[in-house]
Amino acid sequence: MLSVDAEPYAFEFDVGRTALVIIDMQRDFLEPGGFGEALGNDVSLLRRTIEPTRELLQAARAAGMLVIHTREGHRPDLGDLPPAKKRRGRFPVTIGDPGPMGRILVRGEVGHDIIPELAPADGEPVVDKPGKGAFHATDLDSVLRNRGIEKLIVCGVTTEVCVNTTVREANDRGFDCLVPEDCVGSYFPEFQDMALRMIKAQGGIFGWVGSSPALVAALT
Ligand code: C5J
């Protein structure tokens, strides 16, 4: 059993029963010229997560930990895109339309790919998710339970949307989640702060908040 400093208290985990889950580190959210930047967002706020996540990913792989990647996106025929999600925001260009890196959030398009720095290795499950939470309409729950996973280390973007939704879903399913704060990012600094505070409040109502250097040190 390993133990790392975290809030509200130390997070203890067994490498064989823990998965590193990397949420939606996709080109459209993180790369200059992608959909996120086209909407007026500062992608550097998300890109600061890349290097710490890469180091944590390397340590997790070396330790033999299960690594799972997720991608937010939809079928090319948009059959799994709720009309409400398509309409929301009243943006001139929305999901499924041509964007700077292909059709926005459509599977198979360049912008939907995971950034090369964090590309999945052979054998690492990639979960394609049509919603914000990684458990909604996916087989993630089975993939975790079939391998005896009980705890998750959750990285990715964005902190207050897909990371937070996934942590809440995982919590309701009985998984303990640790979120390393330097490996999650938001376009909005105040949301980053508040989303992390919400997770660890009230004795860890949704989980734990820690940092990647402590995890890397424990894993190596
Ligand atoms: C994610 C989003 N991945 N913000 N999506 O958080 O729409």
mmCIF file of C-alpha atoms and ligand atoms in Angstrom:
data_model
loop_
_atom_site.group_PDB
_atom_site.id
_atom_site.type_symbol
_atom_site.label_atom_id
_atom_site.label_comp_id
_atom_site.label_asym_id
_atom_site.label_seq_id
_atom_site.Cartn_x
_atom_site.Cartn_y
_atom_site.Cartn_z
ATOM 1 C CA MET A 1 0.000 0.000 0.000
ATOM 2 C CA LEU A 2 1.384 3.420 -0.985
ATOM 3 C CA SER A 3 0.465 6.680 0.708
ATOM 4 C CA VAL A 4 0.709 10.252 -0.625
ATOM 5 C CA ASP A 5 0.074 13.610 0.981
ATOM 6 C CA ALA A 6 -3.299 14.938 -0.090
ATOM 7 C CA GLU A 7 -6.235 16.917 1.195
ATOM 8 C CA PRO A 8 -8.244 16.380 3.299
ATOM 9 C CA TYR A 9 -5.859 13.611 4.408
ATOM 10 C CA ALA A 10 -3.353 11.126 2.994
ATOM 11 C CA PHE A 11 -4.508 9.038 0.024
ATOM 12 C CA GLU A 12 -3.565 5.371 0.311
ATOM 13 C CA PHE A 13 -3.559 3.122 -2.716
ATOM 14 C CA ASP A 14 -2.417 -0.213 -4.046
ATOM 15 C CA VAL A 15 -0.955 0.087 -7.567
ATOM 16 C CA GLY A 16 -2.745 -3.071 -8.740
ATOM 17 C CA ARG A 17 -6.151 -1.775 -7.650
ATOM 18 C CA THR A 18 -5.741 1.785 -8.895
ATOM 19 C CA ALA A 19 -6.100 3.271 -12.372
ATOM 20 C CA LEU A 20 -4.738 6.492 -13.795
ATOM 21 C CA VAL A 21 -7.626 8.029 -15.761
ATOM 22 C CA ILE A 22 -6.682 10.847 -18.126
ATOM 23 C CA ILE A 23 -9.718 12.829 -19.197
ATOM 24 C CA ASP A 24 -10.096 14.420 -22.654
ATOM 25 C CA MET A 25 -6.533 15.667 -23.291
ATOM 26 C CA GLN A 26 -7.599 16.286 -26.876
ATOM 27 C CA ARG A 27 -6.137 18.588 -29.506
ATOM 28 C CA ASP A 28 -9.343 20.594 -29.852
ATOM 29 C CA PHE A 29 -9.249 21.528 -26.154
ATOM 30 C CA LEU A 30 -5.490 22.068 -25.731
ATOM 31 C CA GLU A 31 -3.798 23.067 -28.958
ATOM 32 C CA PRO A 32 -3.391 26.566 -30.319
ATOM 33 C CA GLY A 33 -5.665 26.770 -33.360
ATOM 34 C CA GLY A 34 -8.162 24.275 -31.958
ATOM 35 C CA PHE A 35 -11.843 24.654 -31.105
ATOM 36 C CA GLY A 36 -11.151 25.779 -27.506
ATOM 37 C CA GLU A 37 -8.969 28.634 -28.654
ATOM 38 C CA ALA A 38 -11.414 29.494 -31.464
ATOM 39 C CA LEU A 39 -14.025 30.105 -28.741
ATOM 40 C CA GLY A 40 -11.719 32.727 -27.220
ATOM 41 C CA ASN A 41 -10.131 30.612 -24.487
ATOM 42 C CA ASP A 42 -6.502 30.841 -23.341
ATOM 43 C CA VAL A 43 -5.207 27.319 -23.963
ATOM 44 C CA SER A 44 -2.015 27.958 -21.973
ATOM 45 C CA LEU A 45 -4.137 27.474 -18.838
ATOM 46 C CA LEU A 46 -4.733 23.899 -19.960
ATOM 47 C CA ARG A 47 -1.320 23.307 -21.484
ATOM 48 C CA ARG A 48 0.429 23.772 -18.105
ATOM 49 C CA THR A 49 -0.957 20.321 -17.214
ATOM 50 C CA ILE A 50 0.819 18.508 -20.048
ATOM 51 C CA GLU A 51 4.302 18.104 -18.567
ATOM 52 C CA PRO A 52 3.246 17.033 -15.052
ATOM 53 C CA THR A 53 0.722 14.618 -16.550
ATOM 54 C CA ARG A 54 3.378 13.200 -18.889
ATOM 55 C CA GLU A 55 5.684 12.580 -15.920
ATOM 56 C CA LEU A 56 2.909 10.968 -13.909
ATOM 57 C CA LEU A 57 1.921 8.843 -16.911
ATOM 58 C CA GLN A 58 5.497 7.603 -17.290
ATOM 59 C CA ALA A 59 5.696 6.744 -13.580
ATOM 60 C CA ALA A 60 2.330 4.970 -13.663
ATOM 61 C CA ARG A 61 3.334 2.923 -16.719
ATOM 62 C CA ALA A 62 6.673 2.003 -15.147
ATOM 63 C CA ALA A 63 4.890 0.900 -11.965
ATOM 64 C CA GLY A 64 2.479 -1.275 -13.955
ATOM 65 C CA MET A 65 -0.606 0.766 -13.121
ATOM 66 C CA LEU A 66 -3.627 0.552 -15.413
ATOM 67 C CA VAL A 67 -3.848 3.693 -17.559
ATOM 68 C CA ILE A 68 -7.124 4.724 -19.191
ATOM 69 C CA HIS A 69 -7.621 7.613 -21.601
ATOM 70 C CA THR A 70 -10.935 9.246 -22.450
ATOM 71 C CA ARG A 71 -12.031 11.405 -25.377
ATOM 72 C CA GLU A 72 -15.164 13.512 -25.538
ATOM 73 C CA GLY A 73 -16.799 13.186 -28.944
ATOM 74 C CA HIS A 74 -19.570 11.861 -31.101
ATOM 75 C CA ARG A 75 -20.296 9.442 -33.908
ATOM 76 C CA PRO A 76 -19.751 10.923 -37.377
ATOM 77 C CA ASP A 77 -23.524 10.621 -37.969
ATOM 78 C CA LEU A 78 -24.079 12.551 -34.685
ATOM 79 C CA GLY A 79 -26.591 9.906 -33.630
ATOM 80 C CA ASP A 80 -25.346 10.126 -30.035
ATOM 81 C CA LEU A 81 -25.364 13.929 -29.866
ATOM 82 C CA PRO A 82 -28.346 15.187 -27.881
ATOM 83 C CA PRO A 83 -29.972 18.116 -29.722
ATOM 84 C CA ALA A 84 -29.785 20.087 -26.457
ATOM 85 C CA LYS A 85 -25.985 19.681 -26.373
ATOM 86 C CA LYS A 86 -25.752 20.744 -30.024
ATOM 87 C CA ARG A 87 -27.874 23.867 -29.464
ATOM 88 C CA ARG A 88 -26.395 24.931 -26.104
ATOM 89 C CA GLY A 89 -24.483 28.201 -26.165
ATOM 90 C CA ARG A 90 -26.036 29.447 -29.407
ATOM 91 C CA PHE A 91 -22.541 29.487 -30.930
ATOM 92 C CA PRO A 92 -22.308 30.074 -34.691
ATOM 93 C CA VAL A 93 -20.162 26.927 -34.956
ATOM 94 C CA THR A 94 -21.039 23.917 -32.778
ATOM 95 C CA ILE A 95 -20.299 20.215 -32.304
ATOM 96 C CA GLY A 96 -20.308 18.351 -35.621
ATOM 97 C CA ASP A 97 -19.629 21.463 -37.731
ATOM 98 C CA PRO A 98 -16.350 21.952 -39.604
ATOM 99 C CA GLY A 99 -13.804 23.519 -37.242
ATOM 100 C CA PRO A 100 -10.120 24.430 -37.295
ATOM 101 C CA MET A 101 -9.076 20.753 -36.866
ATOM 102 C CA GLY A 102 -11.877 18.946 -38.682
ATOM 103 C CA ARG A 103 -15.452 18.411 -37.547
ATOM 104 C CA ILE A 104 -15.707 19.571 -33.953
ATOM 105 C CA LEU A 105 -15.692 16.759 -31.352
ATOM 106 C CA VAL A 106 -16.382 14.082 -33.957
ATOM 107 C CA ARG A 107 -14.571 10.737 -33.672
ATOM 108 C CA GLY A 108 -11.862 10.230 -36.263
ATOM 109 C CA GLU A 109 -11.207 13.940 -36.765
ATOM 110 C CA VAL A 110 -7.790 15.469 -35.999
ATOM 111 C CA GLY A 111 -9.098 17.741 -33.238
ATOM 112 C CA HIS A 112 -10.662 14.750 -31.456
ATOM 113 C CA ASP A 113 -7.271 13.033 -31.121
ATOM 114 C CA ILE A 114 -5.373 12.933 -27.856
ATOM 115 C CA ILE A 115 -2.390 15.309 -27.935
ATOM 116 C CA PRO A 116 0.819 13.554 -29.055
ATOM 117 C CA GLU A 117 2.594 14.243 -25.739
ATOM 118 C CA LEU A 118 0.095 11.948 -23.974
ATOM 119 C CA ALA A 119 -0.682 9.497 -26.762
ATOM 120 C CA PRO A 120 -2.072 6.181 -25.476
ATOM 121 C CA ALA A 121 0.357 3.276 -25.513
ATOM 122 C CA ASP A 122 -0.584 -0.055 -27.088
ATOM 123 C CA GLY A 123 -3.025 -1.887 -24.843
ATOM 124 C CA GLU A 124 -4.153 1.144 -22.840
ATOM 125 C CA PRO A 125 -7.949 1.399 -22.983
ATOM 126 C CA VAL A 126 -9.324 4.509 -24.698
ATOM 127 C CA VAL A 127 -12.906 5.298 -23.687
ATOM 128 C CA ASP A 128 -14.912 7.392 -26.135
ATOM 129 C CA LYS A 129 -17.522 9.334 -24.210
ATOM 130 C CA PRO A 130 -20.426 11.335 -25.621
ATOM 131 C CA GLY A 131 -21.057 13.155 -22.337
ATOM 132 C CA LYS A 132 -19.110 15.075 -19.766
ATOM 133 C CA GLY A 133 -18.862 12.207 -17.286
ATOM 134 C CA ALA A 134 -16.675 9.277 -18.371
ATOM 135 C CA PHE A 135 -19.172 6.710 -17.024
ATOM 136 C CA HIS A 136 -22.200 8.000 -18.949
ATOM 137 C CA ALA A 137 -22.961 5.785 -21.993
ATOM 138 C CA THR A 138 -19.546 4.072 -21.861
ATOM 139 C CA ASP A 139 -18.106 0.753 -20.679
ATOM 140 C CA LEU A 140 -15.685 2.407 -18.232
ATOM 141 C CA ASP A 141 -17.368 0.866 -15.187
ATOM 142 C CA SER A 142 -16.919 -2.656 -16.607
ATOM 143 C CA VAL A 143 -13.336 -1.983 -17.677
ATOM 144 C CA LEU A 144 -12.475 -0.919 -14.120
ATOM 145 C CA ARG A 145 -14.426 -3.587 -12.232
ATOM 146 C CA ASN A 146 -13.203 -6.428 -14.449
ATOM 147 C CA ARG A 147 -9.661 -5.524 -13.431
ATOM 148 C CA GLY A 148 -10.464 -5.162 -9.732
ATOM 149 C CA ILE A 149 -9.901 -1.408 -9.703
ATOM 150 C CA GLU A 150 -11.082 0.396 -6.545
ATOM 151 C CA LYS A 151 -9.306 3.757 -6.712
ATOM 152 C CA LEU A 152 -8.754 6.311 -9.465
ATOM 153 C CA ILE A 153 -6.187 9.016 -10.011
ATOM 154 C CA VAL A 154 -8.015 11.459 -12.263
ATOM 155 C CA CYS A 155 -6.168 13.951 -14.504
ATOM 156 C CA GLY A 156 -7.257 15.977 -17.519
ATOM 157 C CA VAL A 157 -9.464 18.792 -18.687
ATOM 158 C CA THR A 158 -11.470 20.652 -17.845
ATOM 159 C CA THR A 159 -11.394 20.601 -14.068
ATOM 160 C CA GLU A 160 -14.908 21.882 -13.458
ATOM 161 C CA VAL A 161 -16.594 20.071 -16.341
ATOM 162 C CA CYS A 162 -15.453 16.601 -17.420
ATOM 163 C CA VAL A 163 -13.014 15.970 -14.553
ATOM 164 C CA ASN A 164 -15.503 17.034 -11.889
ATOM 165 C CA THR A 165 -18.408 15.182 -13.491
ATOM 166 C CA THR A 166 -16.325 12.006 -13.762
ATOM 167 C CA VAL A 167 -15.147 12.221 -10.148
ATOM 168 C CA ARG A 168 -18.748 12.642 -8.977
ATOM 169 C CA GLU A 169 -19.894 9.685 -11.088
ATOM 170 C CA ALA A 170 -17.001 7.570 -9.779
ATOM 171 C CA ASN A 171 -17.764 8.529 -6.193
ATOM 172 C CA ASP A 172 -21.373 7.402 -6.556
ATOM 173 C CA ARG A 173 -20.133 4.087 -7.966
ATOM 174 C CA GLY A 174 -17.906 3.459 -4.943
ATOM 175 C CA PHE A 175 -14.499 4.444 -6.330
ATOM 176 C CA ASP A 176 -12.096 6.607 -4.297
ATOM 177 C CA CYS A 177 -10.637 9.401 -6.469
ATOM 178 C CA LEU A 178 -7.482 11.462 -6.083
ATOM 179 C CA VAL A 179 -7.126 14.538 -8.305
ATOM 180 C CA PRO A 180 -3.552 15.881 -8.707
ATOM 181 C CA GLU A 181 -4.134 19.632 -8.994
ATOM 182 C CA ASP A 182 -1.231 20.284 -11.381
ATOM 183 C CA CYS A 183 -2.590 17.649 -13.792
ATOM 184 C CA VAL A 184 -6.057 19.183 -14.209
ATOM 185 C CA GLY A 185 -6.817 22.443 -15.967
ATOM 186 C CA SER A 186 -9.558 24.957 -16.596
ATOM 187 C CA TYR A 187 -9.844 27.941 -18.918
ATOM 188 C CA PHE A 188 -11.143 29.840 -15.855
ATOM 189 C CA PRO A 189 -8.793 30.184 -12.827
ATOM 190 C CA GLU A 190 -11.667 30.769 -10.423
ATOM 191 C CA PHE A 191 -13.380 27.554 -11.587
ATOM 192 C CA GLN A 192 -10.120 25.621 -11.205
ATOM 193 C CA ASP A 193 -9.853 26.739 -7.609
ATOM 194 C CA MET A 194 -13.501 26.182 -6.738
ATOM 195 C CA ALA A 195 -13.791 22.820 -8.506
ATOM 196 C CA LEU A 196 -10.855 21.463 -6.492
ATOM 197 C CA ARG A 197 -12.207 22.885 -3.258
ATOM 198 C CA MET A 198 -15.560 21.214 -3.920
ATOM 199 C CA ILE A 199 -13.932 17.795 -4.284
ATOM 200 C CA LYS A 200 -12.000 17.875 -1.005
ATOM 201 C CA ALA A 201 -14.551 19.761 1.130
ATOM 202 C CA GLN A 202 -16.423 18.183 4.031
ATOM 203 C CA GLY A 203 -13.862 15.474 4.677
ATOM 204 C CA GLY A 204 -13.467 14.665 0.974
ATOM 205 C CA ILE A 205 -17.077 14.603 -0.091
ATOM 206 C CA PHE A 206 -16.128 13.556 -3.636
ATOM 207 C CA GLY A 207 -12.477 12.607 -3.129
ATOM 208 C CA TRP A 208 -8.948 13.837 -2.498
ATOM 209 C CA VAL A 209 -6.804 16.605 -4.025
ATOM 210 C CA GLY A 210 -3.024 16.107 -4.213
ATOM 211 C CA SER A 211 -0.159 16.813 -6.605
ATOM 212 C CA SER A 212 1.807 14.867 -9.162
ATOM 213 C CA PRO A 213 5.319 15.158 -7.610
ATOM 214 C CA ALA A 214 4.124 13.301 -4.509
ATOM 215 C CA LEU A 215 2.555 10.611 -6.695
ATOM 216 C CA VAL A 216 5.615 10.262 -8.903
ATOM 217 C CA ALA A 217 7.834 9.987 -5.817
ATOM 218 C CA ALA A 218 5.570 7.303 -4.324
ATOM 219 C CA LEU A 219 5.392 5.332 -7.571
ATOM 220 C CA THR A 220 9.130 5.366 -8.173
HETATM 221 C C1 C5J B 1 -14.457 18.788 -21.078
HETATM 222 C C2 C5J B 1 -15.855 20.534 -21.950
HETATM 223 N N1 C5J B 1 -13.700 17.776 -21.470
HETATM 224 N N2 C5J B 1 -15.381 21.454 -21.115
HETATM 225 N N3 C5J B 1 -15.337 19.280 -21.995
HETATM 226 O O1 C5J B 1 -14.372 19.267 -19.964
HETATM 227 O O2 C5J B 1 -16.766 20.813 -22.695
#
